[in-house]
mmCIF file of C-alpha atoms in Angstrom:
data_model
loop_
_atom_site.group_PDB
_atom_site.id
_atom_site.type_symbol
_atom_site.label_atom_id
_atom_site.label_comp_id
_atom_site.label_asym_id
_atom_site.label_seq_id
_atom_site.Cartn_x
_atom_site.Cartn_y
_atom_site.Cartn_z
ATOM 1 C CA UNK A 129 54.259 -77.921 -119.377
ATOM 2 C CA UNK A 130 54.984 -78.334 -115.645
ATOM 3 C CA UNK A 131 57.400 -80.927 -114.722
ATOM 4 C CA UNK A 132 56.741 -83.673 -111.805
ATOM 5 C CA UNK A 133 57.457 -82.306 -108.383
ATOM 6 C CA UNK A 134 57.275 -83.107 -104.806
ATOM 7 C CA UNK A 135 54.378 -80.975 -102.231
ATOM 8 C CA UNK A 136 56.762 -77.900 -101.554
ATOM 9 C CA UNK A 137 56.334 -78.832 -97.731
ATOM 10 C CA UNK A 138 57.882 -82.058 -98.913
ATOM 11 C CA UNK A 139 60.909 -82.198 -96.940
ATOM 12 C CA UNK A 140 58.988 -81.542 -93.726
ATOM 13 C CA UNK A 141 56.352 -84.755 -94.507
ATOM 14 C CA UNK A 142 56.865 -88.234 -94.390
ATOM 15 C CA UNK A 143 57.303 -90.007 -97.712
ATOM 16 C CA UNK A 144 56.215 -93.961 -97.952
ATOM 17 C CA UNK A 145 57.806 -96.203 -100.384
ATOM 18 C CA UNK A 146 54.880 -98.644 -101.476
ATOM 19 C CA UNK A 147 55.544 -101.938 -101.759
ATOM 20 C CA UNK A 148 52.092 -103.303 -103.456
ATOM 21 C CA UNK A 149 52.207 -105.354 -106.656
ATOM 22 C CA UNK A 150 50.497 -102.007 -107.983
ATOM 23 C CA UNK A 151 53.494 -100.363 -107.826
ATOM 24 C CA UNK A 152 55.830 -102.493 -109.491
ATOM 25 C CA UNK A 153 56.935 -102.010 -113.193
ATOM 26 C CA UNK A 154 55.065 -103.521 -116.148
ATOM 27 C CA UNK A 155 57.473 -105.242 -118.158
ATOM 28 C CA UNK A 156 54.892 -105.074 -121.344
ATOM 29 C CA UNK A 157 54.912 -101.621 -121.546
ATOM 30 C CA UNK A 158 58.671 -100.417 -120.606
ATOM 31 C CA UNK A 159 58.555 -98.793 -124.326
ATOM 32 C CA UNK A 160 55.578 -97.095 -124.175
ATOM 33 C CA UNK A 161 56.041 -93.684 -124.830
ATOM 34 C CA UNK A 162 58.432 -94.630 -128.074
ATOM 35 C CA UNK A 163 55.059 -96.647 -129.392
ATOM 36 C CA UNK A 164 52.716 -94.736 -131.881
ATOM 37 C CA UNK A 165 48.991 -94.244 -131.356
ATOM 38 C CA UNK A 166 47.620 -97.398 -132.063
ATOM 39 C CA UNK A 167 50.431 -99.750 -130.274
ATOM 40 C CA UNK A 168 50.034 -97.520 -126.815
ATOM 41 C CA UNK A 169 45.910 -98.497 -127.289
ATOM 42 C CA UNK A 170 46.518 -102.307 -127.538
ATOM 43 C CA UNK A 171 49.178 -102.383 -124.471
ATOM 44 C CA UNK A 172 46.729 -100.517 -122.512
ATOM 45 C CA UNK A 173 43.814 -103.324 -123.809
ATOM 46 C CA UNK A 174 45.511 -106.116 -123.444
ATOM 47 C CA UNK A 175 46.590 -104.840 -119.850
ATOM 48 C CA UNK A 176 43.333 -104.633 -119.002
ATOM 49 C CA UNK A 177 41.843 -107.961 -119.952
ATOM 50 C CA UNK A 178 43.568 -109.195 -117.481
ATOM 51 C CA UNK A 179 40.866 -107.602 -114.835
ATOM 52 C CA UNK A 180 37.898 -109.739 -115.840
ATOM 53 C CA UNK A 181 39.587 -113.215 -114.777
ATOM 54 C CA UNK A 182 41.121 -112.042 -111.862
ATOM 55 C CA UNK A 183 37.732 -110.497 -110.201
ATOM 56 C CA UNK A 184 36.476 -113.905 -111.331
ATOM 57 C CA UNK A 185 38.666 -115.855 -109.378
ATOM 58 C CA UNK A 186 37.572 -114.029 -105.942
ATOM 59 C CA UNK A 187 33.831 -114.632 -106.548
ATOM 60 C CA UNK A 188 33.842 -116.634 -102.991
ATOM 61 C CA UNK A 189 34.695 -113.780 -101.206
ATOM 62 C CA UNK A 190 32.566 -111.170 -102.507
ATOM 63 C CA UNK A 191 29.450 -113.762 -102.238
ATOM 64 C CA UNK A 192 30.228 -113.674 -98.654
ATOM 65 C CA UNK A 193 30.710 -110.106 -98.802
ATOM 66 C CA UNK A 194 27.026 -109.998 -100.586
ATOM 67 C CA UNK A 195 25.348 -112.234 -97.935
ATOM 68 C CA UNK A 196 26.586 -109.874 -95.461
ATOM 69 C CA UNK A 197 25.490 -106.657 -96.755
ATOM 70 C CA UNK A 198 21.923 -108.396 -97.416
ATOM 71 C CA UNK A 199 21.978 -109.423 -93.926
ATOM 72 C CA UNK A 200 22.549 -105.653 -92.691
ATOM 73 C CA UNK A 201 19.970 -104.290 -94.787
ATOM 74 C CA UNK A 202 17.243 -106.949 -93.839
ATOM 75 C CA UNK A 203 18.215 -106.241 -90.142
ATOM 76 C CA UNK A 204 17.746 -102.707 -90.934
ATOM 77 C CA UNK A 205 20.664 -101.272 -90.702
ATOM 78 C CA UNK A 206 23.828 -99.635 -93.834
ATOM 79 C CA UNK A 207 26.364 -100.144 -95.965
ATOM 80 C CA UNK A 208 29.095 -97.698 -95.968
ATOM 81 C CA UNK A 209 32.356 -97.354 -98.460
ATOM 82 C CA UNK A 210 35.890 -95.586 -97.758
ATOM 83 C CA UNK A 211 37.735 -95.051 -100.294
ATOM 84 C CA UNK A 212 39.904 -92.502 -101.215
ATOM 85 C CA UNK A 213 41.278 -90.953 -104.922
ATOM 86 C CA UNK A 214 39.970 -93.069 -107.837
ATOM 87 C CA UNK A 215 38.678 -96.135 -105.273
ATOM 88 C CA UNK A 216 36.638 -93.104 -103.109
ATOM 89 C CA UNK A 217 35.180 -91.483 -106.253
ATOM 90 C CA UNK A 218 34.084 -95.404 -107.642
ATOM 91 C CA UNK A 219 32.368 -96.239 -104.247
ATOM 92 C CA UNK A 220 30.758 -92.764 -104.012
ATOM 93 C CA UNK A 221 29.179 -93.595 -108.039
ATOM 94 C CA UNK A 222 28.117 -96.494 -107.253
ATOM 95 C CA UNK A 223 26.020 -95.800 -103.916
ATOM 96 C CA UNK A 224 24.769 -92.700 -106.003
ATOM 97 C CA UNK A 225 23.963 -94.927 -108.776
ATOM 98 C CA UNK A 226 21.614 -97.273 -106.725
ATOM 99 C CA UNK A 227 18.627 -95.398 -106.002
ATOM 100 C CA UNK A 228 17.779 -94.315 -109.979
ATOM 101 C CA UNK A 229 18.577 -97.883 -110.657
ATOM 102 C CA UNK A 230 16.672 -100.094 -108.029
ATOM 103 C CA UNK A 231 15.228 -97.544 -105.977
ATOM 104 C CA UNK A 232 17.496 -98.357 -102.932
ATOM 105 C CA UNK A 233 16.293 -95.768 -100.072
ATOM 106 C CA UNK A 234 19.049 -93.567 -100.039
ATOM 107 C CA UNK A 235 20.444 -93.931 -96.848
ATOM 108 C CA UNK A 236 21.135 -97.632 -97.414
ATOM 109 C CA UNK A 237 24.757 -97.331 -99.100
ATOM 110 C CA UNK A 238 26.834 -93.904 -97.793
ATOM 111 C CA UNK A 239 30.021 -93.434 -99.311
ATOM 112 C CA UNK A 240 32.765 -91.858 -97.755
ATOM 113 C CA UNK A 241 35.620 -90.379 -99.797
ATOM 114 C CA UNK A 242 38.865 -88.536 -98.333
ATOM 115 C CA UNK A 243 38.634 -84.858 -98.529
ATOM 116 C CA UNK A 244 35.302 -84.825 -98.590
ATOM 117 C CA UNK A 245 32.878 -83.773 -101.672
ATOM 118 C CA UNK A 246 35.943 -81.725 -103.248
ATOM 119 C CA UNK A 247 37.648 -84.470 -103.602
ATOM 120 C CA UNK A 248 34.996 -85.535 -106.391
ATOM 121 C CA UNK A 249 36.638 -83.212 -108.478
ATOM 122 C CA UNK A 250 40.566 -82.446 -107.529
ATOM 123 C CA UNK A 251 42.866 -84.366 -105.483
ATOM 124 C CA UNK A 252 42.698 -83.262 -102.023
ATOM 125 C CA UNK A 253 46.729 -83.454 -100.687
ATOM 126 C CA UNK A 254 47.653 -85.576 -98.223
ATOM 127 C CA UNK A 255 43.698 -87.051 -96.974
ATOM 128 C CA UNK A 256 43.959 -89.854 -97.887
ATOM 129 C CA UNK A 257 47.249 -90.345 -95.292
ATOM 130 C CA UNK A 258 44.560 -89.432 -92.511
ATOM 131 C CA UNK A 259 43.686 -92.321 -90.672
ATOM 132 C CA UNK A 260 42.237 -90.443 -87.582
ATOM 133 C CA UNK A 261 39.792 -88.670 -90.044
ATOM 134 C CA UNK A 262 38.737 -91.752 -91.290
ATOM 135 C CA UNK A 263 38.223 -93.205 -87.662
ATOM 136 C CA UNK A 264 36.528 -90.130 -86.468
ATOM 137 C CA UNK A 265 33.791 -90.078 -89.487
ATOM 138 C CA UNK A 266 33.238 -94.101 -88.994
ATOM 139 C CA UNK A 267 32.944 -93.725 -85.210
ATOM 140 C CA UNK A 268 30.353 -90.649 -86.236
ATOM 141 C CA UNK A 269 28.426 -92.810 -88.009
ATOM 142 C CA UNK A 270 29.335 -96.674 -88.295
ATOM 143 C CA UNK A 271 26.889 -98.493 -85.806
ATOM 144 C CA UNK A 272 26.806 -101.973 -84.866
ATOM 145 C CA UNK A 273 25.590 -104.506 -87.123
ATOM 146 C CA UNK A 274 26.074 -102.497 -90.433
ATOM 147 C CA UNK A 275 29.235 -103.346 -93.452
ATOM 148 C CA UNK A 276 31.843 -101.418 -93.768
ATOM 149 C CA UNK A 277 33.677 -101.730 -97.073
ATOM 150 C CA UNK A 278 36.801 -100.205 -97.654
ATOM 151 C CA UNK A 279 38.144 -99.607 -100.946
ATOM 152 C CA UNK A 280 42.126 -99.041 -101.235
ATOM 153 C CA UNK A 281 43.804 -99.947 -104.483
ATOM 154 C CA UNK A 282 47.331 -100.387 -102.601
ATOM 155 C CA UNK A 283 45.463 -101.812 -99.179
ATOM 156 C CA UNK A 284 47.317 -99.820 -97.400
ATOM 157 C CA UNK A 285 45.605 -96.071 -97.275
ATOM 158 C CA UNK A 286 45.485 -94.891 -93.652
ATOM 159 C CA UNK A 287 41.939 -93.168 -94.029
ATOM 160 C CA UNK A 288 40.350 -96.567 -94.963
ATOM 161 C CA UNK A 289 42.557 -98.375 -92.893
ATOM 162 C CA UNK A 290 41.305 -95.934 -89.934
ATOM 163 C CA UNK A 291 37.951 -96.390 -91.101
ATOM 164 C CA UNK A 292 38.128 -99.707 -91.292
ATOM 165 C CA UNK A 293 39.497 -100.309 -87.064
ATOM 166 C CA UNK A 294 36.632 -97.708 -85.897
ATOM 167 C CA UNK A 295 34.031 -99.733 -87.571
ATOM 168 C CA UNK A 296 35.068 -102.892 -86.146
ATOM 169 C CA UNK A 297 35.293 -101.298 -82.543
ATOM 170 C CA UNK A 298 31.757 -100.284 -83.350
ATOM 171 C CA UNK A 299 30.438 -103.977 -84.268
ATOM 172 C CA UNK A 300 30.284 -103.579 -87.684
ATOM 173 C CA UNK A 301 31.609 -106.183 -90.005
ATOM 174 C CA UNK A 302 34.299 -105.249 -92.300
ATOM 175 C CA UNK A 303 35.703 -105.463 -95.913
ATOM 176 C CA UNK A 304 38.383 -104.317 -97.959
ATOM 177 C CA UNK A 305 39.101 -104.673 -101.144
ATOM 178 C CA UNK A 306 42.254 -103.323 -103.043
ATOM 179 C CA UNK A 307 44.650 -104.766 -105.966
ATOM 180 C CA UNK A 308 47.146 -106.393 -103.258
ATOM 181 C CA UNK A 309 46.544 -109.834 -102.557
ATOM 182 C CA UNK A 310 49.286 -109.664 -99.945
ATOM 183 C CA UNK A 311 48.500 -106.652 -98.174
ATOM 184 C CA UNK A 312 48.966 -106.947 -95.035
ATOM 185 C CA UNK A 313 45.129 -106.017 -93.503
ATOM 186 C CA UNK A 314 43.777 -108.873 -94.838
ATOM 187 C CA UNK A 315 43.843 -110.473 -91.697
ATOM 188 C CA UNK A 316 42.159 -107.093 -89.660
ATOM 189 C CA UNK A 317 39.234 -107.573 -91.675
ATOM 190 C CA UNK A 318 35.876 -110.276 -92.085
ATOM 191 C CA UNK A 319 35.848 -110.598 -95.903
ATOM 192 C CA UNK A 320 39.296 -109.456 -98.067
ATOM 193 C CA UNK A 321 38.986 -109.067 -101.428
ATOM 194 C CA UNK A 322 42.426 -108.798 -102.715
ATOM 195 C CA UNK A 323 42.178 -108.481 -106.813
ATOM 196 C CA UNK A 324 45.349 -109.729 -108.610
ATOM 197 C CA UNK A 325 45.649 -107.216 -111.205
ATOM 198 C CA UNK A 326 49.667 -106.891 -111.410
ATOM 199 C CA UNK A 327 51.564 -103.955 -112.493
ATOM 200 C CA UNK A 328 50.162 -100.596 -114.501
ATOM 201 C CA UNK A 329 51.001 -99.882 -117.747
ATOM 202 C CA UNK A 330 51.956 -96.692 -116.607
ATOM 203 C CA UNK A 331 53.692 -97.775 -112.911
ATOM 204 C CA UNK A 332 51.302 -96.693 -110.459
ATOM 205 C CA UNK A 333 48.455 -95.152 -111.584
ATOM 206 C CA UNK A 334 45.579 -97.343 -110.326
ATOM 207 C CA UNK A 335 43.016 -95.658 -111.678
ATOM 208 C CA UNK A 336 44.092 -97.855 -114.587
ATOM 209 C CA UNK A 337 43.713 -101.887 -113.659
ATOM 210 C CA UNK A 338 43.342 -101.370 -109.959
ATOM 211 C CA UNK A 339 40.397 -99.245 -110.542
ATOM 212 C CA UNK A 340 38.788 -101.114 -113.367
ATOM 213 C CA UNK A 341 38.831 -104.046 -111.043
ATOM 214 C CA UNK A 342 37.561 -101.909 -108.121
ATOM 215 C CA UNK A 343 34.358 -100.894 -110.408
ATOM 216 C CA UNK A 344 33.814 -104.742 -111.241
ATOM 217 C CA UNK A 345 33.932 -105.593 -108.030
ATOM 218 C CA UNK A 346 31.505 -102.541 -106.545
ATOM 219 C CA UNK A 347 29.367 -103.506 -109.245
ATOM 220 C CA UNK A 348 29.506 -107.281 -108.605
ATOM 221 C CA UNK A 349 28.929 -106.662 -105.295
ATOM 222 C CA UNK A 350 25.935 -104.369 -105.408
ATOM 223 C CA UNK A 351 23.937 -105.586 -108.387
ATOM 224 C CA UNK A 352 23.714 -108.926 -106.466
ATOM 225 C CA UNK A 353 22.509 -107.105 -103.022
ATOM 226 C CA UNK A 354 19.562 -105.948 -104.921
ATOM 227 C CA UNK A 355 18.943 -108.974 -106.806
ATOM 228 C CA UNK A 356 19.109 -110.743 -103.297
ATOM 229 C CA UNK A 357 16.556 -107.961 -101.804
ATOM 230 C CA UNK A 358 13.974 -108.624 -104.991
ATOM 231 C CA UNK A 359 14.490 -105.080 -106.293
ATOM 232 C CA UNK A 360 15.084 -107.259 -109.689
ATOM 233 C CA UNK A 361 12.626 -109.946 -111.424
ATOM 234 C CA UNK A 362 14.029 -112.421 -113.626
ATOM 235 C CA UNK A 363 16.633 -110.028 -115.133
ATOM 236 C CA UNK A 364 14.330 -106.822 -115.237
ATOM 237 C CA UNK A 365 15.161 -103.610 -112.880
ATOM 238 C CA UNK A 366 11.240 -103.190 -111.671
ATOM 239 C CA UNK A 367 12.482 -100.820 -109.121
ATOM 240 C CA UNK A 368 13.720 -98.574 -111.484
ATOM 241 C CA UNK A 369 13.177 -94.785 -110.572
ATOM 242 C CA UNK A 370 11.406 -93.331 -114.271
ATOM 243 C CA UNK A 371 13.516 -89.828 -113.996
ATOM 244 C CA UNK A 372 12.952 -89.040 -118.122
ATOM 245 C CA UNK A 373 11.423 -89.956 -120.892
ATOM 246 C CA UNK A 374 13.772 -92.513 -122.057
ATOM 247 C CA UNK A 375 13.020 -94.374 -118.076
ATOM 248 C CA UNK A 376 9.437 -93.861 -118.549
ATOM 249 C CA UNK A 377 9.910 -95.763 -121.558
ATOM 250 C CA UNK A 378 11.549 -98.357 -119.772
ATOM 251 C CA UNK A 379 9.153 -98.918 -117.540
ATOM 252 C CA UNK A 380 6.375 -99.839 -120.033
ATOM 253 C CA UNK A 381 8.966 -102.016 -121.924
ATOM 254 C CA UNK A 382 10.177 -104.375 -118.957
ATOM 255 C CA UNK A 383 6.066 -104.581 -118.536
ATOM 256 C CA UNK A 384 5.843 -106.056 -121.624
ATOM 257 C CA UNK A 385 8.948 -108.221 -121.611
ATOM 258 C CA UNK A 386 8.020 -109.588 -118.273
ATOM 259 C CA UNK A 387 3.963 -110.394 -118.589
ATOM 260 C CA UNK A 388 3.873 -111.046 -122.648
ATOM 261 C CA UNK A 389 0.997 -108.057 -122.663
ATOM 262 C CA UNK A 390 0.443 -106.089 -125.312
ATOM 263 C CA UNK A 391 1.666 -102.001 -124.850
ATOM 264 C CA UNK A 392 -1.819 -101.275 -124.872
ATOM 265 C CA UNK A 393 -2.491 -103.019 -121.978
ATOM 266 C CA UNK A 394 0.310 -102.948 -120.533
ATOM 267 C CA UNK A 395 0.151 -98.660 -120.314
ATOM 268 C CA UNK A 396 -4.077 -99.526 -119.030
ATOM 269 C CA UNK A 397 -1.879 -101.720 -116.279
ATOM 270 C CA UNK A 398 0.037 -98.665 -115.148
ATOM 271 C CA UNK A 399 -2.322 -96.386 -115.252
ATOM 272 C CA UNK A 400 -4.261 -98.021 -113.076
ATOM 273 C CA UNK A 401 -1.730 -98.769 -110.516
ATOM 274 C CA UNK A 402 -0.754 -94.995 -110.269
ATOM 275 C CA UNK A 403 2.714 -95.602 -112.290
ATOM 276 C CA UNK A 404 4.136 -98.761 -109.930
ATOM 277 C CA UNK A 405 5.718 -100.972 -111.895
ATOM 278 C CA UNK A 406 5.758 -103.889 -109.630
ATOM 279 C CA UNK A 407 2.151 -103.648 -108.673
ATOM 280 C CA UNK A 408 0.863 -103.657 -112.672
ATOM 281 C CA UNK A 409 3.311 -106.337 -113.067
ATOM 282 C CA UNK A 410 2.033 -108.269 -110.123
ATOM 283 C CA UNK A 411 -1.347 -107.807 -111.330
ATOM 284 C CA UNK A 412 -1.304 -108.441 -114.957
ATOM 285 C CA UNK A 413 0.866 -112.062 -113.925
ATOM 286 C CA UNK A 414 -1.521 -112.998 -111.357
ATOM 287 C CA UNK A 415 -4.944 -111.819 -113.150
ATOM 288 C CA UNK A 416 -5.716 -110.374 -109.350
ATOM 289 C CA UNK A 417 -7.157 -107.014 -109.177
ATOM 290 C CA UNK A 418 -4.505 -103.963 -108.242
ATOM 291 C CA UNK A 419 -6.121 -103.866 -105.060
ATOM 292 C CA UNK A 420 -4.765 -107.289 -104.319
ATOM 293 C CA UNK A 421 -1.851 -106.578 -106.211
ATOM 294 C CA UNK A 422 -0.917 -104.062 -104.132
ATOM 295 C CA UNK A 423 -1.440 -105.737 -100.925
ATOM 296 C CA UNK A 424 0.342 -108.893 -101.918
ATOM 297 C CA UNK A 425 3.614 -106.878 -102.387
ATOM 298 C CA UNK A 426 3.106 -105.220 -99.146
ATOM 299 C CA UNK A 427 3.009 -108.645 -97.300
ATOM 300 C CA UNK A 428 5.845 -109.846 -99.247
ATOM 301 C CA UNK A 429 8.112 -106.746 -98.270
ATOM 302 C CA UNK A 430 7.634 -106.044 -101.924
ATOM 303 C CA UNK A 431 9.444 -109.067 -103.538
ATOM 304 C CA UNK A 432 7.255 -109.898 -106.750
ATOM 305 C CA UNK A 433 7.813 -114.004 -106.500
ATOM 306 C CA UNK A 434 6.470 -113.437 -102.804
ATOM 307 C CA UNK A 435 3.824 -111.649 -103.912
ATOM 308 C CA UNK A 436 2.899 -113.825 -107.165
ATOM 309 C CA UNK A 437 3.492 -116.746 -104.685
ATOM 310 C CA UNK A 438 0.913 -115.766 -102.133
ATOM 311 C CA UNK A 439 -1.423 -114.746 -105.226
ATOM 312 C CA UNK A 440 -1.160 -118.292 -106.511
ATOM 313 C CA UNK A 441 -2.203 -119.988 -103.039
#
């Protein structure tokens, strides 16, 4: 077993002494490694119940956040994360997780992580202290009118902090969201999102709270950009992307939840719309013909109550 140790270029590299609520010590869990099994699994749970409430009590700001993003990608234009460590890998899952979910076009969300793709996998030293990389890739490919979001559990990382300054040069609007309400770029950005989720049970690691709150929040925030964009009717995903066999099953059961057909007809409905969900769904609701169907959705940018609505007329 390897002890801790400092980079052995340490002495030649600035160190920063945090001062984020993240950092501080949790006075629940000073004891923890003297606590068997079980104990160390209900500090840790009781820690994180915390998160739920505390995301909760921001939902004004990430609305705003929402509207924005919806406002980009009507206008035709992105949504981009920074993160870096545990908040870059979250932002990168969630953009990736869009398209098989609601069939987002692809280039919609990027995420950008420090280090690049290996940083998926290992920590990459010293990135995320990088805040001209972060500027550079933002002024590559920030442009104006799109949402930047950066994602920082200490709101203080200099690549998303870098990011974050670029993208506003550019004319993009900005967010950041960390586990700091008082960091101090809440005031460099349009929307903060500054989760109160206190000290770690272990002091520091925010891939604990911080990071649990982070994933709320990314999937707060996203989930409602594609309700808001119609890629979700009533509470069904009829965007979804049918990958497998489990998805293709999917498919034919939000048809049946959502028109009250039988499977039977409900598989006839697919078939004859080639596999799309929304347009056998459109048609089966309506009673119109797929033909119709189909070009109801296409007038309605593909929002079913548009197309239902202009059905019903």
């Amino acid at each position: 077993m390897t002890s801790g140790r400092v980079d052995p270029a340490g002495p030649q590299r600035p160190a920063v002494r945090v001062g984020a609520a993240t950092e501080g010590r949790n006075p629940q869990s000073l004891d923890l490694d003297l606590l068997p099994t079980r104990e160390v699994l209900t500090v840790i749970n009781e820690a994180d119940r915390r998160v739920p409430g505390a995301v909760g009590a921001l939902l004004d700001e990430i609305a705003t956040a929402v509207d924005l993003a919806v406002a980009a990608l009507r206008a035709g234009h992105r949504v981009h994360y920074f993160g870096a460590g545990t908040s870059g890998r979250l932002g990168v899952l969630d953009a990736a997780e869009l398209t098989p979910t609601f069939n987002a076009p692809r280039d919609w969300f990027c995420a950008h992580i420090a280090g690049g793709p290996t940083a998926l996998w290992r920590a990459v030293e010293n990135a995320e202290d990088d805040d001209r990389t972060g500027a550079a890739e933002a002024t590559e490919c920030v442009h104006a009118g799109d949402l930047v979001v950066g994602l920082a559990a200490s709101g203080r990382t200099p690549y998303v902090l870098g990011a974050l300054a670029a993208a506003r040069a550019r004319g993009a609007a900005t967010v950041l969201v960390c586990a700091d309400p008082g960091a101090g770029a809440a005031a460099s950005v349009d929307v903060f999102v500054g989760v109160d989720t206190g000290p770690e049970v272990v002091t520091g690691s925010t891939r604990m709270k911080a990071g649990t709150a982070q994933k709320l929040v990314l999937n707060t925030f996203s989930t409602a950009v594609m309700v808001r964009l119609g890629r979700v009717y009533s509470n069904l995903m009829v965007d979804l992307v049918a990958t497998n066999a489990k998805l293709r099953g999917r498919v034919l059961s939000i048809l049946v939840e959502a028109t009250g057909c039988s499977e039977e007809v409900s598989r006839r409905a697919l078939h004859e719309a080639d596999g799309d969900l929304k347009t056998a769904l459109v048609s089966l609701v309506s009673g119109a013909g797929v033909p119709a169907a189909r070009a109801a959705l296409a007038r309605a940018a593909h929002q079913v109550r548009g197309a239902l609505d202009l059905l019903a007329t």
